[in-house]
């Protein structure tokens, strides 16, 4: 029989990469951690970690054990949360969301939900996907509005994520620059949007650190190195810097302010984008789970309604038509890079 407490110790060792750092997290000695892992390995009949002077790494058996430990910890956390709800005799619902998605998609869905369920104690957590998705899995949130970049979604049928993922749509990242910027005029007479390499001479302002990493990957594919003026954590702040002439920005579509002093346009393919979605726990059950599913359905309907009523993404031709209707761009007194 595998000891659950020893699994928890192995989980910390895997998380921190050494016995010493795991011991600090567990408030015990490195010797005690080593003894727990040794006892786990004796019971298992196979090594769980490989020890070296640089720290420890998991064996194949160790990785399987850590996956099991993650599932057990998530199950226990979710169970404790449901027991707490029973003890409090109330229905609580916690929704985690990233800021720009919450601002664009949540309010309309929540207004009807709150009106229909006044008995629900609703909590909204602002959290990025690396925090909100584990929160749903471990029972700290009932529903997460999240995103991922290009590649597989955070959960797929039959995997061990513990999550059900419902796609909401694609959120393309768009170039934002002042309407009077020379680069705006440069592309007005062209039939297609620019490639990232054509904007390599500009100073860039990024709205979050993760978009910085994504942009760096696209720049590497394009064979250029971009100059970054600022990596902010707020898209409104980033666009205010663009308005001031500090640089140009890469902003997700749902984070755009649609300022009349700014223009935004897509990049030529392959262009960076985010994929939006909703995450629910596969272990969901009870009243809170049913309410989370209802709210998820409302958010999905709201996303579909917005997409049908007013598509946010302009084609390159629409960008050009809009600028020509305004009489084109004007050259600034000096360069604004």
Short mmCIF file of C-alpha atoms in Angstrom, two decimals:
data_model
loop_
_atom_site.label_atom_id
_atom_site.label_comp_id
_atom_site.label_asym_id
_atom_site.label_seq_id
_atom_site.Cartn_x
_atom_site.Cartn_y
_atom_site.Cartn_z
CA UNK A 1 0.00 0.00 0.00
CA UNK A 2 1.40 3.41 -0.98
CA UNK A 3 1.46 5.87 1.91
CA UNK A 4 -0.43 9.08 1.04
CA UNK A 5 1.70 11.22 3.37
CA UNK A 6 4.88 10.02 1.68
CA UNK A 7 3.28 10.80 -1.69
CA UNK A 8 2.76 14.37 -0.47
CA UNK A 9 6.47 14.58 0.44
CA UNK A 10 7.46 13.28 -3.02
CA UNK A 11 5.16 15.88 -4.59
CA UNK A 12 7.05 18.66 -2.80
CA UNK A 13 10.41 17.17 -3.80
CA UNK A 14 9.28 17.13 -7.44
CA UNK A 15 8.00 20.69 -7.18
CA UNK A 16 11.20 22.09 -5.66
CA UNK A 17 13.82 19.84 -7.26
CA UNK A 18 15.75 19.07 -4.07
CA UNK A 19 15.35 17.59 -0.61
CA UNK A 20 16.57 20.82 1.02
CA UNK A 21 14.01 23.10 -0.64
CA UNK A 22 11.23 20.55 -0.11
CA UNK A 23 12.17 20.42 3.59
CA UNK A 24 11.82 24.21 3.85
CA UNK A 25 8.36 24.04 2.28
CA UNK A 26 7.31 21.19 4.60
CA UNK A 27 8.89 22.77 7.73
CA UNK A 28 11.03 19.76 8.49
CA UNK A 29 14.65 18.66 8.02
CA UNK A 30 16.21 17.40 4.76
CA UNK A 31 17.01 14.17 6.60
CA UNK A 32 13.32 13.63 7.38
CA UNK A 33 12.43 14.21 3.72
CA UNK A 34 15.12 11.76 2.60
CA UNK A 35 13.84 9.13 5.04
CA UNK A 36 10.26 9.52 3.81
CA UNK A 37 11.32 9.10 0.18
CA UNK A 38 13.49 6.08 1.04
CA UNK A 39 10.55 4.46 2.87
CA UNK A 40 8.28 5.17 -0.10
CA UNK A 41 10.79 3.54 -2.46
CA UNK A 42 11.12 0.47 -0.23
CA UNK A 43 7.37 -0.01 -0.20
CA UNK A 44 7.20 0.60 -3.93
CA UNK A 45 10.08 -1.72 -4.78
CA UNK A 46 11.49 0.78 -7.27
CA UNK A 47 13.37 4.11 -7.11
CA UNK A 48 11.17 7.21 -7.27
CA UNK A 49 13.98 9.77 -7.66
CA UNK A 50 17.49 9.95 -9.03
CA UNK A 51 19.86 11.72 -6.64
CA UNK A 52 22.81 13.84 -7.75
CA UNK A 53 24.90 16.76 -6.53
CA UNK A 54 22.67 19.07 -8.60
CA UNK A 55 19.49 17.93 -6.87
CA UNK A 56 16.96 15.20 -7.60
CA UNK A 57 14.95 14.24 -10.68
CA UNK A 58 11.99 11.91 -10.94
CA UNK A 59 12.21 8.42 -12.40
CA UNK A 60 9.39 7.12 -14.57
CA UNK A 61 7.88 5.52 -11.47
CA UNK A 62 8.29 8.79 -9.60
CA UNK A 63 6.44 10.72 -12.30
CA UNK A 64 3.52 8.29 -12.08
CA UNK A 65 3.47 8.72 -8.31
CA UNK A 66 3.47 12.51 -8.56
CA UNK A 67 0.58 12.40 -11.04
CA UNK A 68 -1.32 10.27 -8.53
CA UNK A 69 -0.35 12.65 -5.72
CA UNK A 70 -1.67 15.62 -7.72
CA UNK A 71 -4.98 13.85 -8.29
CA UNK A 72 -5.29 12.86 -4.63
CA UNK A 73 -4.48 16.40 -3.42
CA UNK A 74 -7.03 17.87 -5.82
CA UNK A 75 -9.69 15.36 -4.74
CA UNK A 76 -9.08 16.00 -1.04
CA UNK A 77 -9.12 19.77 -1.54
CA UNK A 78 -12.38 19.57 -3.47
CA UNK A 79 -13.92 17.27 -0.86
CA UNK A 80 -12.94 19.62 1.97
CA UNK A 81 -14.45 22.53 0.11
CA UNK A 82 -17.74 20.70 -0.39
CA UNK A 83 -17.80 19.68 3.29
CA UNK A 84 -17.24 23.31 4.25
CA UNK A 85 -20.20 24.28 2.10
CA UNK A 86 -22.41 21.71 3.79
CA UNK A 87 -21.36 22.96 7.21
CA UNK A 88 -22.10 26.56 6.27
CA UNK A 89 -25.50 25.64 4.75
CA UNK A 90 -25.10 28.02 1.84
CA UNK A 91 -24.42 27.85 -1.88
CA UNK A 92 -21.17 29.52 -2.83
CA UNK A 93 -19.86 29.83 -6.37
CA UNK A 94 -16.34 30.97 -7.24
CA UNK A 95 -15.45 32.09 -10.75
CA UNK A 96 -11.85 32.73 -11.80
CA UNK A 97 -11.14 34.90 -14.82
CA UNK A 98 -8.32 36.78 -16.49
CA UNK A 99 -8.98 40.53 -16.52
CA UNK A 100 -9.61 41.32 -20.19
CA UNK A 101 -11.81 38.26 -20.67
CA UNK A 102 -13.78 39.07 -17.55
CA UNK A 103 -14.33 42.64 -18.67
CA UNK A 104 -15.60 41.63 -22.12
CA UNK A 105 -17.50 38.37 -21.54
CA UNK A 106 -18.56 38.09 -17.90
CA UNK A 107 -20.77 41.11 -17.07
CA UNK A 108 -23.68 40.35 -19.40
CA UNK A 109 -23.70 36.66 -18.43
CA UNK A 110 -23.45 37.46 -14.72
CA UNK A 111 -26.24 40.04 -14.66
CA UNK A 112 -28.88 37.50 -15.69
CA UNK A 113 -27.37 34.80 -13.52
CA UNK A 114 -27.33 36.98 -10.39
CA UNK A 115 -30.93 38.06 -11.01
CA UNK A 116 -32.07 34.44 -11.33
CA UNK A 117 -30.06 33.16 -8.34
CA UNK A 118 -30.08 35.73 -5.53
CA UNK A 119 -29.36 32.95 -3.04
CA UNK A 120 -25.90 32.31 -4.48
CA UNK A 121 -22.86 33.83 -2.78
CA UNK A 122 -20.75 34.70 -5.82
CA UNK A 123 -17.00 35.31 -5.65
CA UNK A 124 -14.96 36.50 -8.64
CA UNK A 125 -11.20 35.90 -8.63
CA UNK A 126 -8.91 37.66 -11.07
CA UNK A 127 -6.32 35.07 -12.04
CA UNK A 128 -4.20 34.06 -15.00
CA UNK A 129 -4.65 30.51 -16.41
CA UNK A 130 -1.59 29.12 -14.61
CA UNK A 131 -3.40 29.92 -11.35
CA UNK A 132 -7.08 29.57 -12.29
CA UNK A 133 -6.90 26.14 -13.96
CA UNK A 134 -5.22 24.41 -10.97
CA UNK A 135 -7.74 26.31 -8.82
CA UNK A 136 -10.64 24.60 -10.60
CA UNK A 137 -8.93 21.23 -10.45
CA UNK A 138 -8.27 21.56 -6.72
CA UNK A 139 -11.72 22.94 -5.88
CA UNK A 140 -10.70 26.54 -5.09
CA UNK A 141 -12.82 27.73 -8.02
CA UNK A 142 -15.89 26.22 -9.67
CA UNK A 143 -15.37 27.72 -13.12
CA UNK A 144 -12.48 29.41 -14.91
CA UNK A 145 -12.55 31.72 -17.91
CA UNK A 146 -9.06 31.19 -19.31
CA UNK A 147 -6.96 31.06 -22.45
CA UNK A 148 -4.02 29.28 -24.01
CA UNK A 149 -1.68 30.21 -26.83
CA UNK A 150 -1.07 28.16 -29.97
CA UNK A 151 -0.82 24.45 -29.29
CA UNK A 152 -3.06 21.94 -27.52
CA UNK A 153 -5.73 23.15 -25.08
CA UNK A 154 -5.15 22.74 -21.33
CA UNK A 155 -7.55 19.79 -21.20
CA UNK A 156 -8.65 17.16 -23.68
CA UNK A 157 -11.08 14.22 -23.39
CA UNK A 158 -9.49 11.25 -21.70
CA UNK A 159 -6.44 13.06 -20.34
CA UNK A 160 -5.43 13.31 -16.68
CA UNK A 161 -5.95 17.06 -16.30
CA UNK A 162 -9.13 16.62 -14.27
CA UNK A 163 -10.77 19.39 -16.33
CA UNK A 164 -13.39 19.75 -19.03
CA UNK A 165 -12.50 22.50 -21.52
CA UNK A 166 -15.09 24.32 -23.65
CA UNK A 167 -13.63 26.54 -26.42
CA UNK A 168 -15.11 30.05 -26.70
CA UNK A 169 -13.22 31.33 -29.72
CA UNK A 170 -9.98 32.82 -30.97
CA UNK A 171 -8.61 36.11 -29.63
CA UNK A 172 -6.08 37.42 -32.18
CA UNK A 173 -3.27 39.74 -31.07
CA UNK A 174 -3.27 42.96 -33.06
CA UNK A 175 -0.71 45.66 -33.68
CA UNK A 176 -1.73 49.01 -32.15
CA UNK A 177 -0.12 52.31 -33.11
CA UNK A 178 -1.01 56.01 -33.19
CA UNK A 179 -3.16 57.00 -36.14
CA UNK A 180 -0.45 59.53 -37.16
CA UNK A 181 2.40 57.02 -36.96
CA UNK A 182 4.46 56.73 -40.19
CA UNK A 183 3.95 52.94 -40.22
CA UNK A 184 0.19 53.44 -40.52
CA UNK A 185 0.60 55.48 -43.70
CA UNK A 186 3.22 53.07 -45.00
CA UNK A 187 0.72 50.22 -45.29
CA UNK A 188 -2.38 52.09 -46.46
CA UNK A 189 -1.81 51.43 -50.15
CA UNK A 190 -0.97 47.77 -49.69
CA UNK A 191 -3.48 44.97 -50.28
CA UNK A 192 -2.24 42.80 -47.41
CA UNK A 193 -1.26 43.25 -43.74
CA UNK A 194 2.43 43.50 -42.85
CA UNK A 195 4.63 40.68 -41.64
CA UNK A 196 6.21 40.97 -38.22
CA UNK A 197 9.67 41.34 -39.80
CA UNK A 198 8.53 44.56 -41.49
CA UNK A 199 7.93 46.11 -38.06
CA UNK A 200 11.24 45.00 -36.58
CA UNK A 201 12.56 48.57 -36.58
CA UNK A 202 9.85 49.73 -34.16
CA UNK A 203 9.95 49.98 -30.38
CA UNK A 204 7.41 47.59 -28.85
CA UNK A 205 5.13 47.87 -25.82
CA UNK A 206 3.66 44.61 -24.59
CA UNK A 207 0.55 44.22 -22.49
CA UNK A 208 1.69 41.18 -20.52
CA UNK A 209 4.78 39.03 -20.01
CA UNK A 210 3.25 35.99 -21.67
CA UNK A 211 2.54 37.91 -24.86
CA UNK A 212 6.18 38.97 -24.72
CA UNK A 213 7.26 35.33 -24.80
CA UNK A 214 4.84 34.56 -27.62
CA UNK A 215 6.01 37.55 -29.65
CA UNK A 216 9.62 36.54 -29.11
CA UNK A 217 8.83 33.12 -30.57
CA UNK A 218 7.22 34.65 -33.66
CA UNK A 219 10.13 37.07 -34.02
CA UNK A 220 12.58 34.16 -33.91
CA UNK A 221 10.63 32.41 -36.67
CA UNK A 222 10.76 35.64 -38.69
CA UNK A 223 14.53 35.90 -38.11
CA UNK A 224 14.38 39.25 -36.32
CA UNK A 225 15.00 40.55 -32.82
CA UNK A 226 12.48 43.08 -31.54
CA UNK A 227 13.26 46.05 -29.31
CA UNK A 228 11.02 46.17 -26.25
CA UNK A 229 10.31 49.52 -24.57
CA UNK A 230 7.94 48.21 -21.90
CA UNK A 231 6.32 44.98 -20.75
CA UNK A 232 3.26 46.05 -18.80
CA UNK A 233 0.64 44.06 -16.91
CA UNK A 234 -2.31 46.18 -18.05
CA UNK A 235 -3.53 46.57 -21.63
CA UNK A 236 -5.04 50.03 -21.03
CA UNK A 237 -1.68 51.22 -19.68
CA UNK A 238 0.12 49.74 -22.70
CA UNK A 239 -2.24 51.55 -25.09
CA UNK A 240 -1.78 54.82 -23.22
CA UNK A 241 1.96 54.50 -23.85
CA UNK A 242 1.25 53.91 -27.53
CA UNK A 243 -0.90 57.06 -27.57
CA UNK A 244 2.03 58.98 -26.04
CA UNK A 245 4.32 57.87 -28.88
CA UNK A 246 6.56 55.57 -26.81
CA UNK A 247 6.18 52.68 -29.25
CA UNK A 248 3.72 50.33 -30.89
CA UNK A 249 1.92 47.52 -29.08
CA UNK A 250 0.70 43.97 -29.50
CA UNK A 251 -2.69 43.74 -27.78
CA UNK A 252 -5.26 40.90 -27.71
CA UNK A 253 -8.43 41.88 -29.49
CA UNK A 254 -10.63 41.76 -26.40
CA UNK A 255 -8.18 44.08 -24.63
CA UNK A 256 -8.45 46.86 -27.23
CA UNK A 257 -9.86 50.22 -26.09
CA UNK A 258 -10.90 51.32 -29.63
CA UNK A 259 -9.42 54.76 -29.02
CA UNK A 260 -10.00 57.17 -31.97
CA UNK A 261 -6.36 58.29 -31.68
CA UNK A 262 -5.15 54.73 -32.29
CA UNK A 263 -5.35 52.28 -35.15
CA UNK A 264 -5.05 48.50 -34.85
CA UNK A 265 -4.48 45.90 -37.52
CA UNK A 266 -3.60 42.21 -37.85
CA UNK A 267 -0.25 40.74 -38.73
CA UNK A 268 0.17 38.50 -41.75
CA UNK A 269 -0.04 34.79 -41.02
CA UNK A 270 1.25 33.07 -39.05
CA UNK A 271 0.08 35.68 -36.56
CA UNK A 272 -0.01 35.37 -32.75
CA UNK A 273 -3.34 34.63 -31.06
CA UNK A 274 -4.96 33.38 -27.89
CA UNK A 275 -7.61 30.67 -27.65
CA UNK A 276 -10.33 31.40 -25.08
CA UNK A 277 -12.25 28.78 -23.17
CA UNK A 278 -14.04 27.69 -20.01
CA UNK A 279 -12.75 25.08 -17.57
CA UNK A 280 -14.91 22.97 -15.23
CA UNK A 281 -13.81 20.19 -12.91
CA UNK A 282 -14.61 16.67 -14.05
CA UNK A 283 -15.38 15.80 -10.41
CA UNK A 284 -18.12 18.42 -10.18
CA UNK A 285 -21.33 17.43 -8.46
CA UNK A 286 -24.03 18.95 -6.31
CA UNK A 287 -25.80 22.35 -6.44
CA UNK A 288 -22.65 24.41 -6.98
CA UNK A 289 -21.66 22.22 -9.93
CA UNK A 290 -25.05 22.67 -11.57
CA UNK A 291 -24.82 26.43 -11.08
CA UNK A 292 -21.29 26.47 -12.56
CA UNK A 293 -22.55 24.58 -15.61
CA UNK A 294 -25.43 27.05 -15.99
CA UNK A 295 -23.12 30.05 -15.78
CA UNK A 296 -20.72 28.42 -18.26
CA UNK A 297 -23.62 28.01 -20.69
CA UNK A 298 -24.53 31.68 -20.27
CA UNK A 299 -20.94 32.80 -20.93
CA UNK A 300 -20.75 30.57 -24.02
CA UNK A 301 -24.03 32.02 -25.31
CA UNK A 302 -22.75 35.54 -24.65
CA UNK A 303 -19.52 34.84 -26.55
CA UNK A 304 -21.47 33.44 -29.50
CA UNK A 305 -23.87 36.38 -29.45
CA UNK A 306 -21.05 38.91 -29.48
CA UNK A 307 -19.32 37.11 -32.33
CA UNK A 308 -22.51 37.08 -34.42
CA UNK A 309 -23.72 40.60 -33.60
CA UNK A 310 -20.47 42.51 -33.91
CA UNK A 311 -17.37 40.61 -35.00
CA UNK A 312 -14.39 42.28 -33.41
CA UNK A 313 -11.75 41.38 -35.95
CA UNK A 314 -11.44 43.61 -38.99
CA UNK A 315 -10.00 42.28 -42.18
CA UNK A 316 -7.03 44.18 -43.58
CA UNK A 317 -9.34 45.60 -46.26
CA UNK A 318 -11.68 46.93 -43.54
CA UNK A 319 -8.77 48.60 -41.76
CA UNK A 320 -7.75 50.34 -44.98
CA UNK A 321 -11.34 51.33 -45.82
CA UNK A 322 -11.80 52.85 -42.38
CA UNK A 323 -8.63 54.89 -42.65
CA UNK A 324 -9.47 56.12 -46.12
CA UNK A 325 -12.92 57.17 -44.89
CA UNK A 326 -11.13 59.32 -42.31
CA UNK A 327 -8.95 60.88 -44.98
CA UNK A 328 -5.87 58.74 -44.41
CA UNK A 329 -3.12 59.34 -41.89
CA UNK A 330 -1.00 62.38 -41.30
CA UNK A 331 2.73 62.48 -40.94
CA UNK A 332 3.80 63.49 -37.42
CA UNK A 333 6.25 66.31 -36.77
CA UNK A 334 8.92 63.78 -35.80
CA UNK A 335 9.41 60.01 -35.81
CA UNK A 336 7.40 58.03 -33.26
CA UNK A 337 9.03 54.68 -32.90
#
